[in-house]
Coordinates of C-alpha atoms in Angstrom, one line a residue:
M858 CA -13.0 -17.9 -22.1
T859 CA -13.2 -21.6 -21.5
A860 CA -13.9 -23.3 -18.2
A861 CA -10.3 -24.4 -18.0
D862 CA -9.2 -20.8 -18.2
Q863 CA -11.7 -19.6 -15.6
P864 CA -9.8 -17.9 -12.7
A865 CA -10.6 -19.1 -9.3
A866 CA -9.9 -15.9 -7.3
N867 CA -7.1 -17.5 -5.4
A868 CA -9.4 -20.2 -4.2
S869 CA -7.1 -23.1 -5.2
P870 CA -3.8 -23.6 -3.2
R871 CA -1.8 -24.0 -6.4
Q872 CA -3.0 -20.7 -7.8
F873 CA -2.4 -19.0 -4.4
L874 CA 1.2 -20.4 -4.3
R875 CA 1.9 -19.1 -7.8
N876 CA 0.6 -15.7 -7.0
A877 CA 2.5 -15.6 -3.7
L878 CA 5.8 -16.6 -5.3
S879 CA 5.5 -14.0 -8.0
S880 CA 4.7 -11.4 -5.4
Y881 CA 7.8 -12.2 -3.4
A882 CA 9.9 -12.1 -6.5
N883 CA 8.5 -8.7 -7.2
L884 CA 9.3 -7.7 -3.6
I885 CA 12.9 -8.9 -3.7
L886 CA 13.8 -7.1 -7.0
G887 CA 12.1 -4.0 -5.6
V888 CA 14.2 -4.1 -2.4
V889 CA 17.4 -4.5 -4.4
L890 CA 16.5 -1.6 -6.8
S891 CA 15.4 0.5 -3.8
L892 CA 18.7 0.0 -2.0
V893 CA 20.6 1.2 -5.1
L894 CA 18.3 4.1 -5.8
T895 CA 18.3 5.4 -2.2
R896 CA 22.1 5.5 -2.0
V897 CA 22.4 7.2 -5.4
L898 CA 19.8 9.8 -4.5
L899 CA 21.4 10.5 -1.1
E900 CA 24.9 10.9 -2.6
H901 CA 24.0 12.9 -5.7
L902 CA 21.1 15.0 -4.6
G903 CA 22.1 15.6 -1.0
T904 CA 20.2 15.1 2.2
S905 CA 18.0 18.2 1.8
T906 CA 16.9 17.5 -1.8
Y907 CA 16.4 13.8 -1.1
G908 CA 14.3 14.8 2.0
L909 CA 12.2 17.1 -0.2
W910 CA 11.7 14.3 -2.8
I911 CA 10.3 12.1 0.0
V912 CA 8.1 14.9 1.3
L913 CA 6.7 15.5 -2.2
L914 CA 5.9 11.8 -2.6
S915 CA 4.3 11.9 0.8
I916 CA 2.1 14.9 -0.2
V917 CA 0.8 13.3 -3.5
S918 CA 0.2 10.0 -1.6
Y919 CA -2.6 11.8 0.1
L920 CA -4.3 12.2 -3.3
A921 CA -5.0 8.4 -3.0
L922 CA -7.9 9.5 -0.9
L923 CA -9.7 10.3 -4.2
D924 CA -9.8 6.5 -4.7
V925 CA -12.5 6.6 -2.0
G926 CA -11.8 2.9 -1.5
V927 CA -13.3 2.0 -4.8
S928 CA -10.2 0.0 -6.0
T929 CA -10.5 -2.4 -3.1
A930 CA -14.2 -2.6 -3.6
V931 CA -13.6 -3.6 -7.2
V932 CA -11.3 -6.4 -6.1
Q933 CA -13.9 -7.7 -3.7
R934 CA -16.8 -7.4 -6.2
V935 CA -14.8 -9.0 -9.1
A936 CA -13.8 -11.9 -6.8
R937 CA -17.4 -12.6 -5.9
M938 CA -18.6 -12.3 -9.5
T939 CA -15.9 -14.7 -10.6
A940 CA -17.0 -17.2 -8.0
V941 CA -20.5 -17.3 -9.3
G942 CA -19.6 -16.8 -13.0
D943 CA -21.3 -13.4 -13.5
H944 CA -19.4 -12.2 -16.6
D945 CA -21.9 -9.5 -17.6
G946 CA -21.7 -8.0 -14.2
L947 CA -17.9 -8.1 -14.3
A948 CA -17.8 -6.2 -17.6
D949 CA -20.1 -3.5 -16.1
V950 CA -17.9 -3.2 -13.0
I951 CA -14.9 -2.6 -15.3
R952 CA -16.7 0.1 -17.3
T953 CA -18.2 1.9 -14.3
S954 CA -15.1 2.0 -12.2
S955 CA -13.0 3.2 -15.2
I956 CA -15.2 6.2 -15.6
F957 CA -15.0 7.0 -11.9
F958 CA -11.2 6.8 -11.8
S959 CA -10.8 8.9 -14.9
V960 CA -12.6 11.7 -13.0
S961 CA -10.5 11.1 -9.9
G962 CA -7.3 11.4 -11.9
A963 CA -8.3 14.7 -13.4
I964 CA -9.1 16.1 -9.9
A965 CA -5.7 14.8 -8.6
V966 CA -3.8 16.8 -11.3
L967 CA -5.9 19.9 -10.6
V968 CA -5.1 19.7 -6.8
T969 CA -1.4 19.6 -7.4
V970 CA -1.6 22.6 -9.8
V971 CA -3.4 24.6 -7.2
V972 CA -1.0 23.6 -4.3
A973 CA 2.3 24.0 -6.2
P974 CA 2.6 27.8 -6.0
F975 CA 2.2 27.6 -2.2
L976 CA 4.6 24.8 -1.6
G977 CA 7.3 27.1 -0.2
S978 CA 5.0 28.1 2.6
I979 CA 4.1 24.5 3.5
V980 CA 7.5 22.9 3.5
H981 CA 10.9 24.3 4.7
L982 CA 12.6 24.3 1.3
G983 CA 15.8 26.0 2.4
D984 CA 17.9 27.0 -0.7
I985 CA 15.9 24.6 -3.0
S986 CA 14.1 26.4 -5.8
A987 CA 10.4 26.7 -5.1
Q988 CA 9.6 26.6 -8.8
K989 CA 11.4 23.3 -9.3
A990 CA 9.7 21.8 -6.3
G991 CA 6.3 23.0 -7.7
V992 CA 6.8 21.5 -11.1
T993 CA 7.9 18.2 -9.6
L994 CA 4.8 18.2 -7.5
V995 CA 2.6 18.6 -10.6
L996 CA 4.4 15.8 -12.4
L997 CA 3.8 13.5 -9.4
G998 CA 0.2 14.5 -9.6
V999 CA 0.1 13.3 -13.2
M1000 CA 1.7 10.1 -12.0
I1001 CA -1.1 9.6 -9.4
A1002 CA -3.7 10.3 -12.1
V1003 CA -2.3 7.6 -14.3
K1004 CA -2.2 5.2 -11.3
F1005 CA -5.9 5.9 -10.7
I1006 CA -6.8 4.9 -14.3
A1007 CA -4.5 1.9 -14.0
A1008 CA -6.2 0.9 -10.7
V1009 CA -9.1 -0.8 -12.6
P1010 CA -7.1 -3.3 -14.6
S1011 CA -4.9 -4.0 -11.6
A1012 CA -8.0 -4.6 -9.4
V1013 CA -9.5 -6.9 -12.0
L1014 CA -6.3 -9.0 -12.2
F1015 CA -6.2 -9.2 -8.4
G1016 CA -9.8 -10.1 -8.1
V1017 CA -9.8 -12.9 -10.7
G1018 CA -6.8 -14.4 -9.0
R1019 CA -4.1 -13.5 -11.5
N1020 CA -1.9 -11.4 -9.2
D1021 CA 1.0 -13.3 -10.7
R1022 CA 0.5 -11.4 -14.0
Q1023 CA 0.2 -8.1 -12.1
S1024 CA 3.5 -8.9 -10.3
Q1025 CA 5.2 -9.5 -13.6
I1026 CA 4.0 -6.2 -14.9
N1027 CA 5.2 -4.5 -11.7
L1028 CA 8.6 -6.1 -12.0
A1029 CA 9.0 -4.8 -15.6
G1030 CA 7.7 -1.3 -14.7
M1031 CA 9.7 -1.0 -11.5
F1032 CA 12.9 -2.1 -13.2
V1033 CA 12.5 0.3 -16.1
T1034 CA 11.5 3.2 -13.9
Q1035 CA 14.2 2.9 -11.1
I1036 CA 17.0 2.2 -13.5
A1037 CA 16.0 5.3 -15.5
Q1038 CA 15.9 7.3 -12.2
V1039 CA 19.4 6.2 -11.4
V1040 CA 20.7 7.1 -14.9
V1041 CA 18.9 10.5 -14.7
V1042 CA 20.5 11.4 -11.3
L1043 CA 23.9 10.2 -12.3
A1044 CA 23.6 12.4 -15.4
G1045 CA 23.0 15.4 -13.3
G1046 CA 19.2 15.5 -13.5
G1047 CA 17.3 16.9 -10.5
L1048 CA 13.8 16.7 -9.1
I1049 CA 12.0 17.5 -12.3
W1050 CA 13.7 14.8 -14.3
L1051 CA 12.9 12.3 -11.5
G1052 CA 9.3 13.3 -11.8
V1053 CA 9.3 12.9 -15.6
V1054 CA 10.8 9.4 -15.4
T1055 CA 8.3 8.4 -12.7
V1056 CA 5.4 9.4 -14.9
V1057 CA 6.7 7.5 -18.0
G1058 CA 7.2 4.4 -15.9
T1059 CA 3.7 4.5 -14.6
V1060 CA 2.2 4.9 -18.1
F1061 CA 4.3 1.9 -19.3
S1062 CA 2.9 -0.3 -16.5
F1063 CA -0.7 0.8 -17.2
G1064 CA -0.4 -0.2 -20.9
L1065 CA 0.8 -3.7 -20.0
T1066 CA -1.9 -4.2 -17.3
S1067 CA -4.7 -3.2 -19.7
F1068 CA -3.5 -5.5 -22.3
L1069 CA -3.4 -8.5 -19.9
V1070 CA -6.9 -7.8 -18.5
R1071 CA -8.4 -8.0 -22.0
R1072 CA -6.4 -11.1 -22.8
I1073 CA -7.4 -12.9 -19.5
T1074 CA -11.0 -11.8 -19.0
G1075 CA -11.9 -10.9 -22.6
F1076 CA -13.1 -7.5 -21.4
S1077 CA -11.9 -4.0 -21.9
V1078 CA -12.9 -0.6 -20.5
A1079 CA -15.4 -0.2 -23.4
T1080 CA -17.0 -3.7 -23.1
G1081 CA -19.5 -3.2 -20.4
R1082 CA -22.0 -0.4 -19.5
F1083 CA -21.9 2.3 -16.9
R1084 CA -24.2 1.3 -14.1
R1085 CA -25.2 4.0 -11.6
Q1086 CA -26.2 1.4 -9.0
I1087 CA -22.8 -0.4 -9.3
L1088 CA -21.1 3.0 -8.7
V1089 CA -23.3 3.6 -5.6
D1090 CA -22.5 0.1 -4.3
L1091 CA -18.7 0.6 -4.9
L1092 CA -18.8 4.0 -3.2
T1093 CA -20.7 2.7 -0.2
F1094 CA -18.4 -0.2 0.4
G1095 CA -15.3 1.9 -0.6
G1096 CA -16.4 4.7 1.7
R1097 CA -15.6 2.6 4.7
N1098 CA -12.3 1.7 3.2
T1099 CA -11.6 5.4 2.7
V1100 CA -12.1 6.1 6.3
I1101 CA -9.7 3.2 7.1
A1102 CA -7.2 4.5 4.5
V1103 CA -7.4 8.0 6.0
S1104 CA -6.9 6.6 9.4
G1105 CA -3.9 4.7 8.1
M1106 CA -2.4 7.8 6.5
V1107 CA -2.9 9.8 9.7
S1108 CA -1.3 7.0 11.7
Y1109 CA 1.7 6.3 9.4
S1110 CA 2.0 8.3 6.2
L1111 CA 1.8 11.6 7.9
D1112 CA 5.0 10.9 9.8
A1113 CA 7.3 12.3 7.2
L1114 CA 5.2 15.4 6.9
I1115 CA 5.0 15.9 10.7
I1116 CA 8.8 15.8 10.9
G1117 CA 9.1 18.1 7.9
I1118 CA 6.8 20.7 9.5
I1119 CA 8.1 20.5 13.1
L1120 CA 11.8 19.9 12.3
P1121 CA 14.2 20.9 9.5
V1122 CA 13.5 19.0 6.3
A1123 CA 16.9 17.2 6.5
Q1124 CA 15.5 15.3 9.6
V1125 CA 13.1 13.5 7.3
A1126 CA 16.0 11.5 5.8
P1127 CA 16.9 9.3 8.8
Y1128 CA 13.2 8.6 9.4
D1129 CA 12.6 7.6 5.8
I1130 CA 15.6 5.3 5.7
A1131 CA 14.5 3.6 8.9
L1132 CA 10.9 3.4 7.5
S1133 CA 12.2 1.6 4.4
T1134 CA 13.5 -1.2 6.7
A1135 CA 10.1 -1.4 8.5
N1136 CA 8.3 -1.5 5.2
L1137 CA 10.6 -4.3 4.1
T1138 CA 9.7 -6.3 7.2
R1139 CA 6.0 -5.6 6.6
N1140 CA 6.2 -6.6 3.0
L1141 CA 8.1 -9.7 3.7
T1142 CA 5.4 -10.8 6.1
T1143 CA 2.2 -9.6 4.3
Y1144 CA 2.8 -9.9 0.6
G1145 CA 1.5 -13.5 0.6
S1146 CA -1.3 -13.0 3.0
D1147 CA -2.6 -9.9 1.2
L1148 CA -3.5 -12.1 -1.7
L1149 CA -6.2 -13.7 0.6
L1150 CA -8.6 -10.8 0.2
P1151 CA -10.2 -12.2 -2.9
T1152 CA -10.0 -15.7 -1.4
Y1153 CA -12.0 -14.5 1.6
A1154 CA -14.6 -13.0 -0.7
H1155 CA -14.7 -16.2 -2.8
L1156 CA -15.2 -18.3 0.4
E1157 CA -17.9 -15.9 1.6
S1158 CA -19.8 -16.4 -1.6
V1159 CA -19.7 -20.2 -1.4
K1160 CA -20.3 -20.2 2.4
D1161 CA -17.1 -21.8 3.8
P1162 CA -16.4 -20.1 7.2
A1163 CA -14.3 -23.0 8.5
R1164 CA -11.7 -22.5 5.8
Q1165 CA -11.8 -18.7 6.5
A1166 CA -11.1 -19.3 10.2
R1167 CA -8.1 -21.6 9.4
L1168 CA -6.7 -19.2 6.9
F1169 CA -7.0 -16.2 9.2
S1170 CA -5.4 -17.9 12.2
R1171 CA -2.5 -19.3 10.2
T1172 CA -1.7 -16.1 8.5
V1173 CA -1.6 -14.2 11.8
M1174 CA 0.8 -16.8 13.2
A1175 CA 2.9 -16.9 10.1
T1176 CA 3.4 -13.1 9.9
L1177 CA 4.4 -12.9 13.5
A1178 CA 6.8 -15.9 13.1
I1179 CA 8.5 -14.2 10.1
S1180 CA 8.7 -10.6 11.5
L1181 CA 10.1 -11.3 15.0
P1182 CA 13.4 -12.9 13.8
I1183 CA 13.8 -10.1 11.3
L1184 CA 13.4 -7.6 14.2
V1185 CA 16.0 -9.4 16.3
A1186 CA 18.5 -9.5 13.3
L1187 CA 18.1 -5.8 12.7
A1188 CA 18.6 -5.1 16.4
A1189 CA 21.8 -7.2 16.4
F1190 CA 23.3 -6.2 13.0
G1191 CA 21.5 -3.0 12.1
D1192 CA 24.5 -0.6 12.4
P1193 CA 26.8 -2.5 10.1
I1194 CA 24.0 -3.2 7.7
L1195 CA 23.2 0.5 7.4
T1196 CA 26.8 1.4 7.0
L1197 CA 27.3 -1.2 4.3
W1198 CA 24.1 0.1 2.5
L1199 CA 24.6 3.8 2.8
G1200 CA 28.2 4.4 3.7
K1201 CA 27.5 7.6 5.6
V1202 CA 24.5 6.9 7.8
P1203 CA 22.4 10.0 8.9
P1204 CA 22.3 10.4 12.8
K1205 CA 19.6 8.6 14.7
T1206 CA 18.7 6.2 11.8
Y1207 CA 19.5 3.0 13.8
S1208 CA 17.3 3.9 16.9
I1209 CA 14.4 4.9 14.6
M1210 CA 14.8 1.7 12.7
I1211 CA 14.5 -0.5 15.8
A1212 CA 11.4 1.5 17.1
L1213 CA 9.6 1.3 13.7
G1214 CA 10.4 -2.4 13.5
F1215 CA 8.8 -3.1 16.9
V1216 CA 5.7 -1.1 15.9
T1217 CA 5.5 -3.0 12.6
A1218 CA 5.5 -6.4 14.4
L1219 CA 2.7 -5.3 16.7
E1220 CA 0.5 -4.0 13.9
L1221 CA 0.6 -7.2 11.8
P1222 CA -2.5 -8.9 13.4
G1223 CA -4.5 -5.7 12.7
H1224 CA -3.4 -5.8 9.1
Q1225 CA -4.7 -9.4 8.8
C1226 CA -8.0 -8.3 10.3
F1227 CA -8.3 -5.6 7.6
V1228 CA -7.7 -8.1 4.8
F1229 CA -10.3 -10.5 6.2
L1230 CA -13.0 -8.0 7.0
T1231 CA -12.6 -6.3 3.7
G1232 CA -12.7 -9.6 1.8
V1233 CA -16.0 -10.7 3.5
G1234 CA -17.5 -7.2 3.1
R1235 CA -17.7 -6.5 6.8
N1236 CA -15.4 -3.6 7.3
Q1237 CA -17.6 -1.4 9.5
L1238 CA -16.0 -2.5 12.8
M1239 CA -12.5 -2.1 11.3
M1240 CA -13.5 1.4 10.3
R1241 CA -14.5 2.4 13.8
M1242 CA -11.3 1.0 15.4
A1243 CA -9.2 2.7 12.7
V1244 CA -10.6 6.1 13.4
L1245 CA -9.9 5.7 17.2
G1246 CA -6.4 4.4 16.6
A1247 CA -5.5 7.2 14.1
T1248 CA -6.7 9.9 16.6
I1249 CA -4.5 8.5 19.4
N1250 CA -1.6 7.9 17.0
L1251 CA -1.6 11.5 15.6
I1252 CA -1.7 13.2 19.0
G1253 CA 1.0 10.9 20.3
S1254 CA 3.2 11.4 17.2
I1255 CA 3.1 15.2 17.3
I1256 CA 3.8 15.4 21.0
A1257 CA 6.6 12.8 20.8
T1258 CA 8.2 14.6 17.8
F1259 CA 8.4 17.9 19.6
W1260 CA 10.1 16.2 22.6
L1261 CA 12.1 13.4 21.0
G1262 CA 12.9 14.5 17.5
P1263 CA 12.5 12.3 14.4
I1264 CA 12.0 9.1 16.4
G1265 CA 8.8 10.7 17.8
P1266 CA 6.3 9.3 15.3
A1267 CA 7.4 5.7 16.0
I1268 CA 7.2 6.2 19.8
G1269 CA 3.8 7.9 19.5
S1270 CA 2.4 5.0 17.5
L1271 CA 3.0 2.3 20.1
P1272 CA 0.0 2.7 22.5
A1273 CA -2.7 2.6 19.7
V1274 CA -1.0 -0.3 17.8
L1275 CA -0.6 -2.4 20.9
V1276 CA -4.2 -2.0 22.2
I1277 CA -6.2 -1.8 19.0
E1278 CA -4.3 -3.7 16.2
F1279 CA -2.6 -6.3 18.3
T1280 CA -5.5 -7.1 20.7
I1281 CA -9.0 -5.6 19.9
L1282 CA -9.3 -6.2 16.2
P1283 CA -8.4 -10.0 16.4
I1284 CA -11.1 -10.3 19.0
I1285 CA -13.6 -8.7 16.6
V1286 CA -12.7 -11.1 13.8
C1287 CA -12.9 -14.1 16.2
R1288 CA -16.4 -13.2 17.1
Y1289 CA -17.4 -12.9 13.5
L1290 CA -16.0 -16.4 12.8
E1291 CA -17.6 -17.7 16.0
M1292 CA -14.2 -18.8 17.1
S1293 CA -13.1 -18.3 20.7
F1294 CA -10.2 -15.9 21.3
A1295 CA -8.5 -18.6 23.3
T1296 CA -8.5 -20.9 20.3
Y1297 CA -7.1 -18.1 18.1
V1298 CA -4.2 -17.5 20.7
K1299 CA -3.5 -21.2 21.0

């Protein structure tokens, strides 16, 4: 690899702009395909089967804990090695993390095989076949296993500042997978075929990503050597991210499962539809700023705190400036938008959408704090705050769901989000940057 080809880990504005534009192109196509897929699934599977599909996806998402934060640690490590030109160390990180994720993937499949026979006692399946639900769960476990293995080349592309290439791969994989899902459902296929198509699409994306990593960096999984100390370092750093990830799952990803356990599974549908609009708002406001994680790591290596402070302040301001108009638009035109999108809108979807949109706007500063603290390798404080917030969030969500129905998780999240993510975490980052909170607010 020549000097001209050397990635700069998003350190140059031109490279960051290219990555951001490709990420947003990925997002836009994803939104369009998701709108089509959601409507098709609702109309042809029915509310109960669609709700079960969402619950199964929610269950296997918890297997992401087997990542133990190593994928984010790899991004941070790759960015810092790229900044100082440590190519041998980069090859060893790829080899070491690949072995780790192969083991994690095998464990993920084993967990779904063990859980599948007991799925009927965990979720209210109604008249849906427990056997079909179990087979689908195992297929989704295989999908998660492939994603684990694919996490290494994805993290390398992100860390060396070539997220534009990763976005192109995601575009191709997403298009192929979701179009195939639509075809399968229209042809009368059920949950099992949805699972099969999802696995095939994930394998397709993995193959493309691995090819690009070798082409851009010159390294493959077999190039470097397994280093025990590298694994220890990745696990140490990633362990903190795992605690943060667990806290995030408790705070947000458990919502669908909480509703599915406390209420009939059909009540998951309005919450998931509303959550898709909140995720759209979050993605629109954070897709670009998330690319700054390797940038913060790069600037930490070259000792440039002034630029870190500017980037952090501007990204918080930009995300809030983008999200608030979206929230106002959803409040004003949410009902006709939902009707145009879905035709028949499940009850309570609009009110849940507004509540989740408000929560999303308040949590954006905390999200930027996570990106910064992870990039600079100082995520201990973020971890402590995440645990506290998750505990408060979980208790509030359960109580609110019992009393208020499917809108409960959104209402129960408000206190922790307002106090911790909107206020306390930005103060912590300001202290690290030796920047007054008043300057940050101004």
